[in-house]
Amino acid sequence: MPELLQLDRVVGAYAKWAPIYDLVFGPVFRQGRRAAIDAAENIGGRILEVGVGTGISLPGYSPVNRITGVDISEPMLAKARRRVAALGLDHIERIDVMDAERLDFADDSFDVAVAQYVITAVPHPERALDELARVVRPGGEIVITTRVGAGDGMRGAIEKVMMPVTGRLGFRTDFPWTRYLDWMAQNPSVELVERRELPPLGHFALLRFRKLNPAAREILQ
Ligand SMILES: C[S@@+](CC[C@H](N)C(=O)[O-])C[C@H]1O[C@@H](n2cnc3c(N)ncnc32)[C@H](O)[C@@H]1O
C-alpha cells in the first residue's frame, strides 16, 4: 500500500508546529493523555514514550516510574527538555531524537511503550508498531492513543481525500482499524487487551496490547 506521509515532511511539519503545539493540541487531547498515562502506570517501571513531542504528558507521570522520551523532531524535543528542567522532573531519564520505526533500544527493554497521537503521524505505522512490540518485555504493554480511521463508507472516503492535505500537516486521516487487525494477525506475540473510545467525538481510541511471554504464545497457537 503506498504511504502518503514522508519523514522529511513530518519533520518539517512539526518544526512549524513546535512553537504553538501545546496551545493548539494541549486541551483537546488532555483526557486521552491522562488515560494513556494511567494505563501505563498500571504496569509501571521503565516506560518509553515514543513521539513524546513537547513533553506535554511528562508532568503527568508519577516519579516512581522511570521515563524515556523519544521523537523525530528536535524543535519539539527542545521544548520537552525545557519543560523537564523547569519542572525538575528527575524521573525523566532520557530525551532523544529517534525514529519510531527504528528504535535504538535492545529487545524487551521496557515495561511499557506509550505512543500518544503518534501512530497516525509516522510514515509506516506497522513498522512503528513492530518496534514498540520489540522493545517491550513479555508481559509488558503497548499503550496507544490514536485516531482510528473509518475505513469504508462516506467518512472513510472523506478521510482518503483529505490525506494529501493532512499529510502536509504531519498526520494521516486514513488509518482504519483493519490495519491494526492485519498487524495483529502478523504478530502473534501481541494480544489486544483493550479498545476504548476517547474524546473528542469518539473518533479517537485508547488501545492496549500485551506482549505475550513465549509460554503463553505456545498455548494460544
Ligand atoms: C500529534 S504529535 C503528538 C505529540 C504528543 N505525544 C502528544 O500527546 O501531544 C505527533 C508526534 O510524533 C512525532 N513523530 C512523527 N513521526 C515520528 C517518527 N517517525 N518517529 C518519532 N516521532 C515521530 C512528531 O514529531 C510529533 O512530536
PDB file of C-alpha atoms and ligand atoms in Angstrom:
ATOM      1  CA  MET A   1       0.000   0.000   0.000  1.00  0.00           C
ATOM      2  CA  PRO A   2       1.557   3.391  -0.920  1.00  0.00           C
ATOM      3  CA  GLU A   3       2.257   5.617   2.073  1.00  0.00           C
ATOM      4  CA  LEU A   4       1.427   9.298   1.719  1.00  0.00           C
ATOM      5  CA  LEU A   5       3.395  10.556   4.706  1.00  0.00           C
ATOM      6  CA  GLN A   6       7.110  11.178   4.204  1.00  0.00           C
ATOM      7  CA  LEU A   7       9.546  11.512   7.062  1.00  0.00           C
ATOM      8  CA  ASP A   8      11.155  14.749   5.849  1.00  0.00           C
ATOM      9  CA  ARG A   9       7.709  16.327   5.529  1.00  0.00           C
ATOM     10  CA  VAL A  10       6.745  15.134   9.006  1.00  0.00           C
ATOM     11  CA  VAL A  11       9.952  16.644  10.411  1.00  0.00           C
ATOM     12  CA  GLY A  12       9.254  19.903   8.562  1.00  0.00           C
ATOM     13  CA  ALA A  13       5.648  19.990   9.741  1.00  0.00           C
ATOM     14  CA  TYR A  14       6.490  19.501  13.432  1.00  0.00           C
ATOM     15  CA  ALA A  15       9.263  22.122  13.273  1.00  0.00           C
ATOM     16  CA  LYS A  16       6.441  24.532  12.389  1.00  0.00           C
ATOM     17  CA  TRP A  17       4.023  23.092  14.969  1.00  0.00           C
ATOM     18  CA  ALA A  18       6.557  23.230  17.847  1.00  0.00           C
ATOM     19  CA  PRO A  19       6.046  26.872  18.949  1.00  0.00           C
ATOM     20  CA  ILE A  20       2.235  26.574  19.015  1.00  0.00           C
ATOM     21  CA  TYR A  21       1.698  22.846  19.560  1.00  0.00           C
ATOM     22  CA  ASP A  22       0.717  22.989  23.237  1.00  0.00           C
ATOM     23  CA  LEU A  23      -1.727  25.811  22.608  1.00  0.00           C
ATOM     24  CA  VAL A  24      -3.460  24.005  19.720  1.00  0.00           C
ATOM     25  CA  PHE A  25      -3.280  20.369  20.847  1.00  0.00           C
ATOM     26  CA  GLY A  26      -2.925  20.705  24.623  1.00  0.00           C
ATOM     27  CA  PRO A  27      -6.539  20.809  25.836  1.00  0.00           C
ATOM     28  CA  VAL A  28      -8.089  18.708  23.047  1.00  0.00           C
ATOM     29  CA  PHE A  29      -6.068  15.581  23.907  1.00  0.00           C
ATOM     30  CA  ARG A  30      -5.858  16.123  27.691  1.00  0.00           C
ATOM     31  CA  GLN A  31      -8.268  13.324  28.635  1.00  0.00           C
ATOM     32  CA  GLY A  32      -6.627  10.893  26.243  1.00  0.00           C
ATOM     33  CA  ARG A  33      -3.174  11.628  27.624  1.00  0.00           C
ATOM     34  CA  ARG A  34      -4.425  11.083  31.190  1.00  0.00           C
ATOM     35  CA  ALA A  35      -5.990   7.765  30.153  1.00  0.00           C
ATOM     36  CA  ALA A  36      -2.743   6.644  28.489  1.00  0.00           C
ATOM     37  CA  ILE A  37      -0.609   7.598  31.498  1.00  0.00           C
ATOM     38  CA  ASP A  38      -2.989   5.794  33.873  1.00  0.00           C
ATOM     39  CA  ALA A  39      -2.863   2.666  31.689  1.00  0.00           C
ATOM     40  CA  ALA A  40       0.937   2.793  31.523  1.00  0.00           C
ATOM     41  CA  GLU A  41       1.257   3.315  35.263  1.00  0.00           C
ATOM     42  CA  ASN A  42      -0.947   0.296  35.986  1.00  0.00           C
ATOM     43  CA  ILE A  43       2.095  -1.666  34.799  1.00  0.00           C
ATOM     44  CA  GLY A  44       4.714   0.913  35.803  1.00  0.00           C
ATOM     45  CA  GLY A  45       8.504   0.630  35.881  1.00  0.00           C
ATOM     46  CA  ARG A  46      10.521   1.620  32.797  1.00  0.00           C
ATOM     47  CA  ILE A  47       8.212   3.477  30.432  1.00  0.00           C
ATOM     48  CA  LEU A  48       9.133   4.538  26.896  1.00  0.00           C
ATOM     49  CA  GLU A  49       7.111   7.326  25.352  1.00  0.00           C
ATOM     50  CA  VAL A  50       7.569   7.391  21.582  1.00  0.00           C
ATOM     51  CA  GLY A  51       6.627  10.646  19.826  1.00  0.00           C
ATOM     52  CA  VAL A  52       6.835  12.460  23.156  1.00  0.00           C
ATOM     53  CA  GLY A  53       6.820  15.787  21.290  1.00  0.00           C
ATOM     54  CA  THR A  54       6.946  18.846  23.551  1.00  0.00           C
ATOM     55  CA  GLY A  55       6.785  16.571  26.598  1.00  0.00           C
ATOM     56  CA  ILE A  56       3.291  17.772  27.365  1.00  0.00           C
ATOM     57  CA  SER A  57       2.454  14.440  29.061  1.00  0.00           C
ATOM     58  CA  LEU A  58       5.635  14.175  31.123  1.00  0.00           C
ATOM     59  CA  PRO A  59       4.481  16.043  34.272  1.00  0.00           C
ATOM     60  CA  GLY A  60       1.606  13.546  34.468  1.00  0.00           C
ATOM     61  CA  TYR A  61       3.839  10.559  35.234  1.00  0.00           C
ATOM     62  CA  SER A  62       4.436   9.563  38.835  1.00  0.00           C
ATOM     63  CA  PRO A  63       8.060   9.945  39.971  1.00  0.00           C
ATOM     64  CA  VAL A  64       8.084   6.272  40.994  1.00  0.00           C
ATOM     65  CA  ASN A  65       8.375   5.374  37.293  1.00  0.00           C
ATOM     66  CA  ARG A  66      11.377   5.968  35.027  1.00  0.00           C
ATOM     67  CA  ILE A  67      10.520   7.588  31.710  1.00  0.00           C
ATOM     68  CA  THR A  68      12.402   7.763  28.407  1.00  0.00           C
ATOM     69  CA  GLY A  69      11.019  10.047  25.703  1.00  0.00           C
ATOM     70  CA  VAL A  70      11.935   9.963  22.012  1.00  0.00           C
ATOM     71  CA  ASP A  71      10.719  11.888  18.985  1.00  0.00           C
ATOM     72  CA  ILE A  72      11.819  12.590  15.414  1.00  0.00           C
ATOM     73  CA  SER A  73      11.511  16.378  15.844  1.00  0.00           C
ATOM     74  CA  GLU A  74      14.340  18.233  17.578  1.00  0.00           C
ATOM     75  CA  PRO A  75      12.315  21.501  17.900  1.00  0.00           C
ATOM     76  CA  MET A  76       9.524  19.575  19.680  1.00  0.00           C
ATOM     77  CA  LEU A  77      12.098  17.877  21.964  1.00  0.00           C
ATOM     78  CA  ALA A  78      13.791  21.203  22.752  1.00  0.00           C
ATOM     79  CA  LYS A  79      10.512  22.235  24.379  1.00  0.00           C
ATOM     80  CA  ALA A  80      10.318  18.897  26.202  1.00  0.00           C
ATOM     81  CA  ARG A  81      13.833  19.358  27.621  1.00  0.00           C
ATOM     82  CA  ARG A  82      12.996  22.882  28.796  1.00  0.00           C
ATOM     83  CA  ARG A  83       9.828  21.548  30.477  1.00  0.00           C
ATOM     84  CA  VAL A  84      11.741  18.770  32.257  1.00  0.00           C
ATOM     85  CA  ALA A  85      14.366  21.241  33.502  1.00  0.00           C
ATOM     86  CA  ALA A  86      11.844  23.892  34.549  1.00  0.00           C
ATOM     87  CA  LEU A  87       9.700  21.407  36.488  1.00  0.00           C
ATOM     88  CA  GLY A  88      12.635  19.401  37.885  1.00  0.00           C
ATOM     89  CA  LEU A  89      11.255  16.113  36.552  1.00  0.00           C
ATOM     90  CA  ASP A  90      14.101  13.881  37.735  1.00  0.00           C
ATOM     91  CA  HIS A  91      12.313  10.666  36.764  1.00  0.00           C
ATOM     92  CA  ILE A  92      12.605  11.561  33.067  1.00  0.00           C
ATOM     93  CA  GLU A  93      15.816   9.666  32.370  1.00  0.00           C
ATOM     94  CA  ARG A  94      16.389  10.388  28.680  1.00  0.00           C
ATOM     95  CA  ILE A  95      15.001  12.544  25.890  1.00  0.00           C
ATOM     96  CA  ASP A  96      16.452  11.724  22.475  1.00  0.00           C
ATOM     97  CA  VAL A  97      15.837  12.238  18.785  1.00  0.00           C
ATOM     98  CA  MET A  98      14.863   8.834  17.409  1.00  0.00           C
ATOM     99  CA  ASP A  99      12.714   7.385  14.655  1.00  0.00           C
ATOM    100  CA  ALA A 100       9.785   5.331  15.960  1.00  0.00           C
ATOM    101  CA  GLU A 101      10.353   2.969  13.035  1.00  0.00           C
ATOM    102  CA  ARG A 102      13.979   2.287  14.103  1.00  0.00           C
ATOM    103  CA  LEU A 103      14.206   2.405  17.872  1.00  0.00           C
ATOM    104  CA  ASP A 104      17.747   2.281  19.192  1.00  0.00           C
ATOM    105  CA  PHE A 105      16.902   0.048  22.180  1.00  0.00           C
ATOM    106  CA  ALA A 106      17.504  -3.634  22.817  1.00  0.00           C
ATOM    107  CA  ASP A 107      14.630  -6.126  22.708  1.00  0.00           C
ATOM    108  CA  ASP A 108      12.490  -6.318  25.884  1.00  0.00           C
ATOM    109  CA  SER A 109      13.988  -3.079  27.330  1.00  0.00           C
ATOM    110  CA  PHE A 110      10.815  -1.515  28.715  1.00  0.00           C
ATOM    111  CA  ASP A 111       7.843  -2.492  30.850  1.00  0.00           C
ATOM    112  CA  VAL A 112       5.543  -0.264  28.799  1.00  0.00           C
ATOM    113  CA  ALA A 113       5.781   1.577  25.478  1.00  0.00           C
ATOM    114  CA  VAL A 114       3.405   4.505  25.033  1.00  0.00           C
ATOM    115  CA  ALA A 115       2.579   6.258  21.757  1.00  0.00           C
ATOM    116  CA  GLN A 116       0.165   9.147  22.138  1.00  0.00           C
ATOM    117  CA  TYR A 117      -1.265  10.516  18.874  1.00  0.00           C
ATOM    118  CA  VAL A 118       1.793   9.247  17.014  1.00  0.00           C
ATOM    119  CA  ILE A 119       0.792   6.151  15.044  1.00  0.00           C
ATOM    120  CA  THR A 120      -1.071   8.317  12.521  1.00  0.00           C
ATOM    121  CA  ALA A 121       1.944  10.659  12.265  1.00  0.00           C
ATOM    122  CA  VAL A 122       4.601   8.140  11.181  1.00  0.00           C
ATOM    123  CA  PRO A 123       5.110   7.195   7.523  1.00  0.00           C
ATOM    124  CA  HIS A 124       4.905   3.411   8.143  1.00  0.00           C
ATOM    125  CA  PRO A 125       2.686   2.787  11.180  1.00  0.00           C
ATOM    126  CA  GLU A 126       3.127  -1.017  11.131  1.00  0.00           C
ATOM    127  CA  ARG A 127       6.919  -0.628  11.345  1.00  0.00           C
ATOM    128  CA  ALA A 128       6.488   1.595  14.393  1.00  0.00           C
ATOM    129  CA  LEU A 129       4.062  -0.923  15.936  1.00  0.00           C
ATOM    130  CA  ASP A 130       6.627  -3.697  15.323  1.00  0.00           C
ATOM    131  CA  GLU A 131       9.268  -1.638  17.096  1.00  0.00           C
ATOM    132  CA  LEU A 132       7.011  -0.915  20.082  1.00  0.00           C
ATOM    133  CA  ALA A 133       6.336  -4.649  20.391  1.00  0.00           C
ATOM    134  CA  ARG A 134      10.026  -5.479  20.099  1.00  0.00           C
ATOM    135  CA  VAL A 135      11.266  -3.166  22.872  1.00  0.00           C
ATOM    136  CA  VAL A 136       8.564  -4.135  25.408  1.00  0.00           C
ATOM    137  CA  ARG A 137       9.277  -7.096  27.671  1.00  0.00           C
ATOM    138  CA  PRO A 138       6.994 -10.143  27.634  1.00  0.00           C
ATOM    139  CA  GLY A 139       4.073  -9.384  29.951  1.00  0.00           C
ATOM    140  CA  GLY A 140       4.509  -5.658  29.298  1.00  0.00           C
ATOM    141  CA  GLU A 141       2.101  -3.442  27.376  1.00  0.00           C
ATOM    142  CA  ILE A 142       1.913  -1.117  24.409  1.00  0.00           C
ATOM    143  CA  VAL A 143      -0.437   1.791  25.143  1.00  0.00           C
ATOM    144  CA  ILE A 144      -1.641   3.842  22.195  1.00  0.00           C
ATOM    145  CA  THR A 145      -3.938   6.802  21.871  1.00  0.00           C
ATOM    146  CA  THR A 146      -4.845   7.446  18.294  1.00  0.00           C
ATOM    147  CA  ARG A 147      -7.390   8.444  15.763  1.00  0.00           C
ATOM    148  CA  VAL A 148      -8.964   5.348  14.236  1.00  0.00           C
ATOM    149  CA  GLY A 149      -9.959   5.876  10.594  1.00  0.00           C
ATOM    150  CA  ALA A 150     -13.395   4.878   9.371  1.00  0.00           C
ATOM    151  CA  GLY A 151     -12.279   2.506   6.611  1.00  0.00           C
ATOM    152  CA  ASP A 152     -15.182   2.157   4.165  1.00  0.00           C
ATOM    153  CA  GLY A 153     -18.214   4.399   3.735  1.00  0.00           C
ATOM    154  CA  MET A 154     -18.573   8.132   3.353  1.00  0.00           C
ATOM    155  CA  ARG A 155     -16.342   9.072   6.304  1.00  0.00           C
ATOM    156  CA  GLY A 156     -13.613   6.727   5.046  1.00  0.00           C
ATOM    157  CA  ALA A 157     -13.828   8.257   1.559  1.00  0.00           C
ATOM    158  CA  ILE A 158     -13.519  11.778   3.000  1.00  0.00           C
ATOM    159  CA  GLU A 159     -10.516  10.686   5.080  1.00  0.00           C
ATOM    160  CA  LYS A 160      -8.756   9.362   1.967  1.00  0.00           C
ATOM    161  CA  VAL A 161      -9.442  12.555   0.031  1.00  0.00           C
ATOM    162  CA  MET A 162      -8.068  14.640   2.909  1.00  0.00           C
ATOM    163  CA  MET A 163      -4.786  12.703   3.124  1.00  0.00           C
ATOM    164  CA  PRO A 164      -2.722  14.931   0.776  1.00  0.00           C
ATOM    165  CA  VAL A 165      -3.707  17.950   2.913  1.00  0.00           C
ATOM    166  CA  THR A 166      -3.297  16.393   6.364  1.00  0.00           C
ATOM    167  CA  GLY A 167      -0.079  14.673   5.197  1.00  0.00           C
ATOM    168  CA  ARG A 168       1.459  18.115   4.718  1.00  0.00           C
ATOM    169  CA  LEU A 169       0.374  19.000   8.276  1.00  0.00           C
ATOM    170  CA  GLY A 170       2.187  15.913   9.612  1.00  0.00           C
ATOM    171  CA  PHE A 171      -0.544  13.338  10.190  1.00  0.00           C
ATOM    172  CA  ARG A 172      -2.770  10.891   8.313  1.00  0.00           C
ATOM    173  CA  THR A 173      -6.537  10.635   8.407  1.00  0.00           C
ATOM    174  CA  ASP A 174      -6.915   7.205   6.805  1.00  0.00           C
ATOM    175  CA  PHE A 175      -5.574   4.561   9.205  1.00  0.00           C
ATOM    176  CA  PRO A 176      -8.573   2.263   9.790  1.00  0.00           C
ATOM    177  CA  TRP A 177      -8.990  -0.444  12.420  1.00  0.00           C
ATOM    178  CA  THR A 178      -8.435  -3.152   9.770  1.00  0.00           C
ATOM    179  CA  ARG A 179      -4.749  -2.134   9.636  1.00  0.00           C
ATOM    180  CA  TYR A 180      -4.452  -2.979  13.352  1.00  0.00           C
ATOM    181  CA  LEU A 181      -6.246  -6.299  12.774  1.00  0.00           C
ATOM    182  CA  ASP A 182      -3.859  -7.151   9.942  1.00  0.00           C
ATOM    183  CA  TRP A 183      -0.877  -6.134  12.076  1.00  0.00           C
ATOM    184  CA  MET A 184      -2.049  -8.356  14.958  1.00  0.00           C
ATOM    185  CA  ALA A 185      -2.526 -11.266  12.562  1.00  0.00           C
ATOM    186  CA  GLN A 186       1.140 -10.885  11.564  1.00  0.00           C
ATOM    187  CA  ASN A 187       2.277 -10.541  15.199  1.00  0.00           C
ATOM    188  CA  PRO A 188       1.238 -13.494  17.368  1.00  0.00           C
ATOM    189  CA  SER A 189       3.417 -12.091  20.166  1.00  0.00           C
ATOM    190  CA  VAL A 190       0.790  -9.420  20.945  1.00  0.00           C
ATOM    191  CA  GLU A 191      -2.837  -9.534  22.026  1.00  0.00           C
ATOM    192  CA  LEU A 192      -5.352  -6.702  22.237  1.00  0.00           C
ATOM    193  CA  VAL A 193      -6.437  -6.197  25.835  1.00  0.00           C
ATOM    194  CA  GLU A 194      -8.472  -3.007  25.482  1.00  0.00           C
ATOM    195  CA  ARG A 195     -10.008  -0.707  22.902  1.00  0.00           C
ATOM    196  CA  ARG A 196     -11.843   2.246  24.413  1.00  0.00           C
ATOM    197  CA  GLU A 197     -13.309   5.352  22.776  1.00  0.00           C
ATOM    198  CA  LEU A 198     -11.789   8.695  23.714  1.00  0.00           C
ATOM    199  CA  PRO A 199     -12.986  12.269  23.205  1.00  0.00           C
ATOM    200  CA  PRO A 200     -13.263  14.369  21.129  1.00  0.00           C
ATOM    201  CA  LEU A 201     -16.284  12.927  19.270  1.00  0.00           C
ATOM    202  CA  GLY A 202     -15.292   9.289  19.833  1.00  0.00           C
ATOM    203  CA  HIS A 203     -13.036   9.446  16.730  1.00  0.00           C
ATOM    204  CA  PHE A 204     -10.066   8.615  18.945  1.00  0.00           C
ATOM    205  CA  ALA A 205      -9.279   5.480  20.897  1.00  0.00           C
ATOM    206  CA  LEU A 206      -7.115   4.120  23.673  1.00  0.00           C
ATOM    207  CA  LEU A 207      -5.601   0.798  22.594  1.00  0.00           C
ATOM    208  CA  ARG A 208      -3.717  -1.573  24.886  1.00  0.00           C
ATOM    209  CA  PHE A 209      -1.746  -4.519  23.558  1.00  0.00           C
ATOM    210  CA  ARG A 210       0.014  -7.044  25.796  1.00  0.00           C
ATOM    211  CA  LYS A 211       3.219  -8.736  24.689  1.00  0.00           C
ATOM    212  CA  LEU A 212       2.794 -12.404  25.462  1.00  0.00           C
ATOM    213  CA  ASN A 213       5.518 -14.420  27.085  1.00  0.00           C
ATOM    214  CA  PRO A 214       6.727 -17.347  24.945  1.00  0.00           C
ATOM    215  CA  ALA A 215       4.887 -19.989  27.065  1.00  0.00           C
ATOM    216  CA  ALA A 216       1.526 -18.196  26.705  1.00  0.00           C
ATOM    217  CA  ARG A 217       2.159 -17.808  22.976  1.00  0.00           C
ATOM    218  CA  GLU A 218       2.688 -21.573  22.562  1.00  0.00           C
ATOM    219  CA  ILE A 219      -0.566 -22.381  24.388  1.00  0.00           C
ATOM    220  CA  LEU A 220      -2.532 -19.936  22.219  1.00  0.00           C
ATOM    221  CA  GLN A 221      -1.112 -21.276  18.930  1.00  0.00           C
TER     222      GLN A 221
HETATM  223  C1  LIG B   1       0.496  14.745  17.137  1.00  0.00           C
HETATM  224  S1  LIG B   1       2.091  14.829  17.846  1.00  0.00           S
HETATM  225  C2  LIG B   1       1.849  14.019  19.428  1.00  0.00           C
HETATM  226  C3  LIG B   1       2.777  14.565  20.477  1.00  0.00           C
HETATM  227  C4  LIG B   1       2.488  14.096  21.896  1.00  0.00           C
HETATM  228  N1  LIG B   1       2.642  12.659  22.001  1.00  0.00           N
HETATM  229  C5  LIG B   1       1.116  14.500  22.362  1.00  0.00           C
HETATM  230  O1  LIG B   1       0.452  13.712  23.051  1.00  0.00           O
HETATM  231  O2  LIG B   1       0.672  15.618  22.089  1.00  0.00           O
HETATM  232  C6  LIG B   1       2.973  13.586  16.943  1.00  0.00           C
HETATM  233  C7  LIG B   1       4.424  13.492  17.361  1.00  0.00           C
HETATM  234  O3  LIG B   1       5.001  12.361  16.687  1.00  0.00           O
HETATM  235  C8  LIG B   1       6.293  12.705  16.273  1.00  0.00           C
HETATM  236  N2  LIG B   1       6.708  11.804  15.190  1.00  0.00           N
HETATM  237  C9  LIG B   1       6.236  11.767  13.931  1.00  0.00           C
HETATM  238  N3  LIG B   1       6.868  10.807  13.226  1.00  0.00           N
HETATM  239  C10 LIG B   1       7.753  10.247  14.060  1.00  0.00           C
HETATM  240  C11 LIG B   1       8.702   9.194  13.921  1.00  0.00           C
HETATM  241  N4  LIG B   1       8.849   8.535  12.761  1.00  0.00           N
HETATM  242  N5  LIG B   1       9.452   8.855  14.991  1.00  0.00           N
HETATM  243  C12 LIG B   1       9.299   9.513  16.175  1.00  0.00           C
HETATM  244  N6  LIG B   1       8.423  10.507  16.368  1.00  0.00           N
HETATM  245  C13 LIG B   1       7.650  10.871  15.328  1.00  0.00           C
HETATM  246  C14 LIG B   1       6.170  14.160  15.848  1.00  0.00           C
HETATM  247  O4  LIG B   1       7.420  14.810  15.763  1.00  0.00           O
HETATM  248  C15 LIG B   1       5.261  14.701  16.945  1.00  0.00           C
HETATM  249  O5  LIG B   1       6.004  15.168  18.047  1.00  0.00           O
END
